[in-house]
């Protein structure tokens, strides 16, 4: 079963949207297996956003993601990576479709509320960057027995 890393960014925490974002992922049927509030260090931020190093928005991106606490989560489910990406909406909230988290709740390109891993391979790397094994909580839901992989 696929897993993905989700971050509620500092704007989401400060706007009181953690519950709304968690609810959307829960309601879709994804399974929450890890959750913590944390302040992202410069080191973790640089490793997490290494792909954007050198881009004009990089310094602002690192400054923003380290500016306040985030809520980090691991969600599990069938094709969880792409399911979360579609629930998030486009990177620029102005282009995000209504019905998506960014399309309904955000307006600014930097403060776009949520991070979700963009591929299964990236998800594995990001999960290892943010969570230790003991912070992942596996549990059985009755309906998991009938879920196709
Ligand atoms: P996503 O968060 O949808 O995966 P990304 O990985 O391309 O998008 O970029 C990471 C974050 O960087 C994004 O959530 C917001 C910010 N960002 C991306 N492109 C930007 C741009 N052109 N100007 C300002 N911020 C940008
Ligand atoms: Mg990305």
PDB file of C-alpha atoms and ligand atoms in Angstrom:
ATOM      1  CA  UNK A   1       0.000   0.000   0.000  1.00  0.00           C
ATOM      2  CA  UNK A   2       1.392   3.415  -0.977  1.00  0.00           C
ATOM      3  CA  UNK A   3       2.384   6.073   1.543  1.00  0.00           C
ATOM      4  CA  UNK A   4       2.944   9.793   1.166  1.00  0.00           C
ATOM      5  CA  UNK A   5       4.229  12.694   3.254  1.00  0.00           C
ATOM      6  CA  UNK A   6       1.888  15.626   3.846  1.00  0.00           C
ATOM      7  CA  UNK A   7       2.839  18.881   5.553  1.00  0.00           C
ATOM      8  CA  UNK A   8       0.327  21.474   6.693  1.00  0.00           C
ATOM      9  CA  UNK A   9       2.547  24.499   6.161  1.00  0.00           C
ATOM     10  CA  UNK A  10       2.888  27.369   8.683  1.00  0.00           C
ATOM     11  CA  UNK A  11       0.048  29.322   7.027  1.00  0.00           C
ATOM     12  CA  UNK A  12      -2.317  26.372   7.526  1.00  0.00           C
ATOM     13  CA  UNK A  13      -1.422  26.032  11.207  1.00  0.00           C
ATOM     14  CA  UNK A  14      -1.734  29.780  11.815  1.00  0.00           C
ATOM     15  CA  UNK A  15      -5.060  30.047   9.967  1.00  0.00           C
ATOM     16  CA  UNK A  16      -6.551  27.180  11.965  1.00  0.00           C
ATOM     17  CA  UNK A  17      -6.953  24.949   8.924  1.00  0.00           C
ATOM     18  CA  UNK A  18      -5.221  21.808  10.238  1.00  0.00           C
ATOM     19  CA  UNK A  19      -8.564  20.168  11.058  1.00  0.00           C
ATOM     20  CA  UNK A  20     -10.122  21.090   7.705  1.00  0.00           C
ATOM     21  CA  UNK A  21      -7.156  19.668   5.810  1.00  0.00           C
ATOM     22  CA  UNK A  22      -7.008  16.474   7.891  1.00  0.00           C
ATOM     23  CA  UNK A  23     -10.773  16.055   7.410  1.00  0.00           C
ATOM     24  CA  UNK A  24     -10.491  16.195   3.623  1.00  0.00           C
ATOM     25  CA  UNK A  25      -7.835  13.471   3.592  1.00  0.00           C
ATOM     26  CA  UNK A  26      -9.741  11.341   6.105  1.00  0.00           C
ATOM     27  CA  UNK A  27     -13.032  11.755   4.271  1.00  0.00           C
ATOM     28  CA  UNK A  28     -11.465  10.559   1.024  1.00  0.00           C
ATOM     29  CA  UNK A  29     -10.595   7.318   2.798  1.00  0.00           C
ATOM     30  CA  UNK A  30      -6.864   7.716   3.263  1.00  0.00           C
ATOM     31  CA  UNK A  31      -5.451   6.196   6.447  1.00  0.00           C
ATOM     32  CA  UNK A  32      -3.461   8.334   8.875  1.00  0.00           C
ATOM     33  CA  UNK A  33      -0.443   6.421  10.187  1.00  0.00           C
ATOM     34  CA  UNK A  34       1.809   9.226  11.460  1.00  0.00           C
ATOM     35  CA  UNK A  35       1.255  12.770  12.728  1.00  0.00           C
ATOM     36  CA  UNK A  36       3.319  15.330  14.607  1.00  0.00           C
ATOM     37  CA  UNK A  37       3.670  19.056  15.050  1.00  0.00           C
ATOM     38  CA  UNK A  38       7.207  20.304  14.540  1.00  0.00           C
ATOM     39  CA  UNK A  39       9.340  23.263  13.631  1.00  0.00           C
ATOM     40  CA  UNK A  40      11.327  22.420  10.489  1.00  0.00           C
ATOM     41  CA  UNK A  41      15.068  23.108  10.864  1.00  0.00           C
ATOM     42  CA  UNK A  42      17.127  24.855   8.186  1.00  0.00           C
ATOM     43  CA  UNK A  43      18.861  21.535   7.512  1.00  0.00           C
ATOM     44  CA  UNK A  44      15.645  19.537   6.998  1.00  0.00           C
ATOM     45  CA  UNK A  45      14.175  22.371   4.897  1.00  0.00           C
ATOM     46  CA  UNK A  46      17.243  22.443   2.635  1.00  0.00           C
ATOM     47  CA  UNK A  47      17.138  18.670   2.164  1.00  0.00           C
ATOM     48  CA  UNK A  48      13.380  18.613   1.629  1.00  0.00           C
ATOM     49  CA  UNK A  49      13.483  21.334  -1.022  1.00  0.00           C
ATOM     50  CA  UNK A  50      16.883  20.450  -2.570  1.00  0.00           C
ATOM     51  CA  UNK A  51      15.267  20.226  -6.032  1.00  0.00           C
ATOM     52  CA  UNK A  52      14.470  23.963  -5.883  1.00  0.00           C
ATOM     53  CA  UNK A  53      17.942  25.149  -4.845  1.00  0.00           C
ATOM     54  CA  UNK A  54      19.092  28.018  -7.075  1.00  0.00           C
ATOM     55  CA  UNK A  55      15.588  29.038  -8.143  1.00  0.00           C
ATOM     56  CA  UNK A  56      14.525  32.655  -7.536  1.00  0.00           C
ATOM     57  CA  UNK A  57      11.895  31.663  -4.951  1.00  0.00           C
ATOM     58  CA  UNK A  58      14.200  29.276  -3.019  1.00  0.00           C
ATOM     59  CA  UNK A  59      15.199  31.625  -0.178  1.00  0.00           C
ATOM     60  CA  UNK A  60      11.586  32.698   0.351  1.00  0.00           C
ATOM     61  CA  UNK A  61      10.461  29.076   0.308  1.00  0.00           C
ATOM     62  CA  UNK A  62      12.991  28.034   2.972  1.00  0.00           C
ATOM     63  CA  UNK A  63      12.244  31.165   5.020  1.00  0.00           C
ATOM     64  CA  UNK A  64       8.517  30.454   4.908  1.00  0.00           C
ATOM     65  CA  UNK A  65       8.586  26.728   5.681  1.00  0.00           C
ATOM     66  CA  UNK A  66      10.853  27.365   8.720  1.00  0.00           C
ATOM     67  CA  UNK A  67       8.888  30.428   9.913  1.00  0.00           C
ATOM     68  CA  UNK A  68       6.536  28.564  12.252  1.00  0.00           C
ATOM     69  CA  UNK A  69       5.365  25.119  13.259  1.00  0.00           C
ATOM     70  CA  UNK A  70       3.996  22.690  10.682  1.00  0.00           C
ATOM     71  CA  UNK A  71       1.949  19.526  11.058  1.00  0.00           C
ATOM     72  CA  UNK A  72       3.681  16.568   9.388  1.00  0.00           C
ATOM     73  CA  UNK A  73       1.685  13.476   8.509  1.00  0.00           C
ATOM     74  CA  UNK A  74       1.996  10.149   6.755  1.00  0.00           C
ATOM     75  CA  UNK A  75      -1.074   8.986   4.854  1.00  0.00           C
ATOM     76  CA  UNK A  76      -1.525   5.542   3.408  1.00  0.00           C
ATOM     77  CA  UNK A  77      -3.845   4.232   0.711  1.00  0.00           C
ATOM     78  CA  UNK A  78      -4.210   2.996  -2.825  1.00  0.00           C
ATOM     79  CA  UNK A  79      -2.150   5.398  -4.984  1.00  0.00           C
ATOM     80  CA  UNK A  80      -1.933   7.724  -1.979  1.00  0.00           C
ATOM     81  CA  UNK A  81       0.665   9.976  -3.661  1.00  0.00           C
ATOM     82  CA  UNK A  82      -1.498  10.931  -6.632  1.00  0.00           C
ATOM     83  CA  UNK A  83      -4.700  10.950  -4.580  1.00  0.00           C
ATOM     84  CA  UNK A  84      -3.195  13.556  -2.227  1.00  0.00           C
ATOM     85  CA  UNK A  85      -1.802  15.580  -5.141  1.00  0.00           C
ATOM     86  CA  UNK A  86      -5.260  15.751  -6.716  1.00  0.00           C
ATOM     87  CA  UNK A  87      -6.885  16.731  -3.410  1.00  0.00           C
ATOM     88  CA  UNK A  88      -4.234  19.490  -2.988  1.00  0.00           C
ATOM     89  CA  UNK A  89      -4.790  21.138  -6.380  1.00  0.00           C
ATOM     90  CA  UNK A  90      -2.288  23.037  -8.509  1.00  0.00           C
ATOM     91  CA  UNK A  91       0.799  24.638  -6.927  1.00  0.00           C
ATOM     92  CA  UNK A  92      -0.517  28.136  -7.667  1.00  0.00           C
ATOM     93  CA  UNK A  93      -3.815  28.451  -5.781  1.00  0.00           C
ATOM     94  CA  UNK A  94      -5.091  30.846  -8.468  1.00  0.00           C
ATOM     95  CA  UNK A  95      -4.907  27.941 -10.910  1.00  0.00           C
ATOM     96  CA  UNK A  96      -6.108  25.283  -8.467  1.00  0.00           C
ATOM     97  CA  UNK A  97      -9.556  23.922  -9.248  1.00  0.00           C
ATOM     98  CA  UNK A  98     -12.446  24.690  -6.912  1.00  0.00           C
ATOM     99  CA  UNK A  99     -13.018  21.662  -4.708  1.00  0.00           C
ATOM    100  CA  UNK A 100      -9.304  21.216  -4.066  1.00  0.00           C
ATOM    101  CA  UNK A 101      -7.637  22.281  -0.813  1.00  0.00           C
ATOM    102  CA  UNK A 102      -5.641  25.049  -2.470  1.00  0.00           C
ATOM    103  CA  UNK A 103      -8.496  25.996  -4.810  1.00  0.00           C
ATOM    104  CA  UNK A 104     -10.906  26.436  -1.915  1.00  0.00           C
ATOM    105  CA  UNK A 105      -8.695  27.717   0.898  1.00  0.00           C
ATOM    106  CA  UNK A 106      -5.614  29.484  -0.505  1.00  0.00           C
ATOM    107  CA  UNK A 107      -4.765  32.442  -2.735  1.00  0.00           C
ATOM    108  CA  UNK A 108      -0.995  32.973  -2.565  1.00  0.00           C
ATOM    109  CA  UNK A 109       1.606  30.965  -4.484  1.00  0.00           C
ATOM    110  CA  UNK A 110       4.021  30.765  -1.553  1.00  0.00           C
ATOM    111  CA  UNK A 111       1.421  30.302   1.183  1.00  0.00           C
ATOM    112  CA  UNK A 112      -0.377  27.405  -0.451  1.00  0.00           C
ATOM    113  CA  UNK A 113      -1.182  25.521   2.772  1.00  0.00           C
ATOM    114  CA  UNK A 114      -0.034  22.011   1.999  1.00  0.00           C
ATOM    115  CA  UNK A 115       2.858  19.907   0.787  1.00  0.00           C
ATOM    116  CA  UNK A 116       2.396  16.435  -0.670  1.00  0.00           C
ATOM    117  CA  UNK A 117       5.104  14.181  -2.095  1.00  0.00           C
ATOM    118  CA  UNK A 118       5.097  14.237  -5.901  1.00  0.00           C
ATOM    119  CA  UNK A 119       6.092  10.607  -6.630  1.00  0.00           C
ATOM    120  CA  UNK A 120       6.249   7.301  -4.746  1.00  0.00           C
ATOM    121  CA  UNK A 121      10.069   7.440  -4.797  1.00  0.00           C
ATOM    122  CA  UNK A 122      10.094  10.983  -3.379  1.00  0.00           C
ATOM    123  CA  UNK A 123       7.537   9.915  -0.798  1.00  0.00           C
ATOM    124  CA  UNK A 124       9.881   7.225   0.542  1.00  0.00           C
ATOM    125  CA  UNK A 125      12.739   9.736   0.811  1.00  0.00           C
ATOM    126  CA  UNK A 126      10.556  12.407   2.427  1.00  0.00           C
ATOM    127  CA  UNK A 127       8.999   9.989   4.919  1.00  0.00           C
ATOM    128  CA  UNK A 128      12.489   8.923   6.019  1.00  0.00           C
ATOM    129  CA  UNK A 129      13.523  12.588   6.321  1.00  0.00           C
ATOM    130  CA  UNK A 130      10.612  13.514   8.610  1.00  0.00           C
ATOM    131  CA  UNK A 131       9.689  10.360  10.525  1.00  0.00           C
ATOM    132  CA  UNK A 132      11.466   7.589  12.384  1.00  0.00           C
ATOM    133  CA  UNK A 133      10.130   4.029  12.220  1.00  0.00           C
ATOM    134  CA  UNK A 134       8.708   4.241  15.745  1.00  0.00           C
ATOM    135  CA  UNK A 135       6.585   7.215  14.736  1.00  0.00           C
ATOM    136  CA  UNK A 136       4.664   5.196  12.123  1.00  0.00           C
ATOM    137  CA  UNK A 137       1.609   3.492  13.549  1.00  0.00           C
ATOM    138  CA  UNK A 138       0.272   0.549  11.616  1.00  0.00           C
ATOM    139  CA  UNK A 139      -3.206  -0.610  12.487  1.00  0.00           C
ATOM    140  CA  UNK A 140      -5.971  -2.613  10.884  1.00  0.00           C
ATOM    141  CA  UNK A 141      -9.275  -1.182   9.735  1.00  0.00           C
ATOM    142  CA  UNK A 142     -12.028  -3.701   9.165  1.00  0.00           C
ATOM    143  CA  UNK A 143     -12.537  -2.527   5.583  1.00  0.00           C
ATOM    144  CA  UNK A 144      -8.831  -2.839   4.717  1.00  0.00           C
ATOM    145  CA  UNK A 145      -9.465  -6.542   4.095  1.00  0.00           C
ATOM    146  CA  UNK A 146     -11.508  -5.659   0.992  1.00  0.00           C
ATOM    147  CA  UNK A 147      -9.283  -2.869  -0.344  1.00  0.00           C
ATOM    148  CA  UNK A 148      -7.522  -3.771  -3.597  1.00  0.00           C
ATOM    149  CA  UNK A 149      -3.864  -2.760  -3.799  1.00  0.00           C
TER     150      UNK A 149
HETATM  151  P1  LIG B   1       4.259  21.722  -4.984  1.00  0.00           P
HETATM  152  O1  LIG B   1       4.238  22.261  -3.575  1.00  0.00           O
HETATM  153  O2  LIG B   1       2.899  21.824  -5.634  1.00  0.00           O
HETATM  154  O3  LIG B   1       4.851  20.341  -5.083  1.00  0.00           O
HETATM  155  P2  LIG B   1       6.763  22.700  -6.109  1.00  0.00           P
HETATM  156  O4  LIG B   1       7.407  21.471  -5.559  1.00  0.00           O
HETATM  157  O5  LIG B   1       6.989  23.003  -7.551  1.00  0.00           O
HETATM  158  O6  LIG B   1       5.188  22.689  -5.856  1.00  0.00           O
HETATM  159  O7  LIG B   1       7.256  23.976  -5.272  1.00  0.00           O
HETATM  160  C1  LIG B   1       7.386  23.897  -3.864  1.00  0.00           C
HETATM  161  C2  LIG B   1       6.818  25.159  -3.279  1.00  0.00           C
HETATM  162  O8  LIG B   1       7.586  26.271  -3.696  1.00  0.00           O
HETATM  163  C3  LIG B   1       5.396  25.464  -3.721  1.00  0.00           C
HETATM  164  O9  LIG B   1       4.441  24.790  -2.916  1.00  0.00           O
HETATM  165  C4  LIG B   1       5.322  26.946  -3.560  1.00  0.00           C
HETATM  166  C5  LIG B   1       6.726  27.401  -3.889  1.00  0.00           C
HETATM  167  N1  LIG B   1       6.857  27.816  -5.285  1.00  0.00           N
HETATM  168  C6  LIG B   1       6.868  27.003  -6.381  1.00  0.00           C
HETATM  169  N2  LIG B   1       6.991  27.703  -7.504  1.00  0.00           N
HETATM  170  C7  LIG B   1       7.068  29.012  -7.127  1.00  0.00           C
HETATM  171  C8  LIG B   1       7.196  30.240  -7.819  1.00  0.00           C
HETATM  172  N3  LIG B   1       7.303  30.282  -9.142  1.00  0.00           N
HETATM  173  N4  LIG B   1       7.220  31.374  -7.086  1.00  0.00           N
HETATM  174  C9  LIG B   1       7.126  31.355  -5.734  1.00  0.00           C
HETATM  175  N5  LIG B   1       7.001  30.223  -5.010  1.00  0.00           N
HETATM  176  C10 LIG B   1       6.966  29.060  -5.688  1.00  0.00           C
HETATM  177 MG1  LIG B   2       6.790  19.673  -4.797  1.00  0.00          MG
END
